Amino acid sequence: MSLLDAAREVRDSAYAPYSHFKVGAAIRGASGAVYRGCNVENVAYPEGTCAEAGAIAAMVAAGETELVEVAVIADSPGPVPPCGGCRQKLAEFGRADTPVLLATTGGATLATTIGELLPGRFDSGHMSKTS
Ligand code: THU
């Protein structure tokens, strides 16, 4: 099964009674294993979590901290862009050139990278004093 198909499949499990916007994400760890996540909303809206965050949590819980590929899918007019917070979360575990495939349930896709999604990212180097 392709990474996008895994994202499409897990999207069916999304819990989105408030936005009615279901999102599925799948990430491939460096080991080759695939981790899936869907958005999980909450009546206290800010407590909801994104699909990408769920997939990352599954990867880390399985003992992996490096991702090599990402796929995200939603029923949107165009390939769904990860929110700002998810871009930072993906950047934590991927590289600037890590491929990210954004897709719609209608079949549109956009191939991009973590670096394109989050140029000038904050990383641990910014916490090192030089003087
Ligand atoms: N959402 C995601 O799961 N991932 C994204 O990249 C964008 C937004 C979710 C959060 C919320 O449950 C719904 O989509 C509407 O914002």
PDB file of C-alpha atoms and ligand atoms in Angstrom, residues 16 19 21 23 39-41 49-52 72 80-83 86, ligand 1:
ATOM      1  CA  ALA A  16     -14.192  15.817  13.264  1.00  0.00           C
ATOM      2  CA  SER A  19     -15.302  21.153  11.500  1.00  0.00           C
ATOM      3  CA  PHE A  21     -13.121  18.326   7.876  1.00  0.00           C
ATOM      4  CA  VAL A  23      -7.732  14.722   7.567  1.00  0.00           C
ATOM      5  CA  ASN A  39      -7.425  14.649  13.342  1.00  0.00           C
ATOM      6  CA  VAL A  40      -9.162  14.277  16.687  1.00  0.00           C
ATOM      7  CA  GLU A  41     -11.314  17.266  17.613  1.00  0.00           C
ATOM      8  CA  THR A  49      -5.160  17.573  17.423  1.00  0.00           C
ATOM      9  CA  CYS A  50      -4.138  17.435  13.770  1.00  0.00           C
ATOM     10  CA  ALA A  51      -3.646  14.318  11.696  1.00  0.00           C
ATOM     11  CA  GLU A  52       0.077  14.991  11.307  1.00  0.00           C
ATOM     12  CA  VAL A  72      -1.545  14.170   3.961  1.00  0.00           C
ATOM     13  CA  VAL A  80      -4.342  20.488   1.940  1.00  0.00           C
ATOM     14  CA  PRO A  81      -1.444  22.463   3.435  1.00  0.00           C
ATOM     15  CA  PRO A  82      -0.333  21.456   6.938  1.00  0.00           C
ATOM     16  CA  CYS A  83      -0.963  24.121   9.578  1.00  0.00           C
ATOM     17  CA  CYS A  86       2.371  20.804  12.084  1.00  0.00           C
TER      18      CYS A  86
HETATM   19  N1  THU B   1      -6.215  19.760  10.325  1.00  0.00           N
HETATM   20  C1  THU B   1      -5.323  18.722  10.291  1.00  0.00           C
HETATM   21  O1  THU B   1      -5.574  17.661  10.872  1.00  0.00           O
HETATM   22  N2  THU B   1      -4.176  18.895   9.616  1.00  0.00           N
HETATM   23  C2  THU B   1      -3.864  19.990   8.889  1.00  0.00           C
HETATM   24  O2  THU B   1      -2.793  20.041   8.317  1.00  0.00           O
HETATM   25  C3  THU B   1      -4.813  21.101   8.784  1.00  0.00           C
HETATM   26  C4  THU B   1      -5.981  21.034   9.697  1.00  0.00           C
HETATM   27  C5  THU B   1      -7.463  19.558  11.054  1.00  0.00           C
HETATM   28  C6  THU B   1      -7.582  20.278  12.364  1.00  0.00           C
HETATM   29  C7  THU B   1      -9.075  20.377  12.535  1.00  0.00           C
HETATM   30  O3  THU B   1      -9.555  19.185  13.129  1.00  0.00           O
HETATM   31  C8  THU B   1      -9.607  20.467  11.109  1.00  0.00           C
HETATM   32  O4  THU B   1      -8.551  20.018  10.269  1.00  0.00           O
HETATM   33  C9  THU B   1     -10.030  21.851  10.700  1.00  0.00           C
HETATM   34  O5  THU B   1      -9.045  22.778  10.949  1.00  0.00           O
END
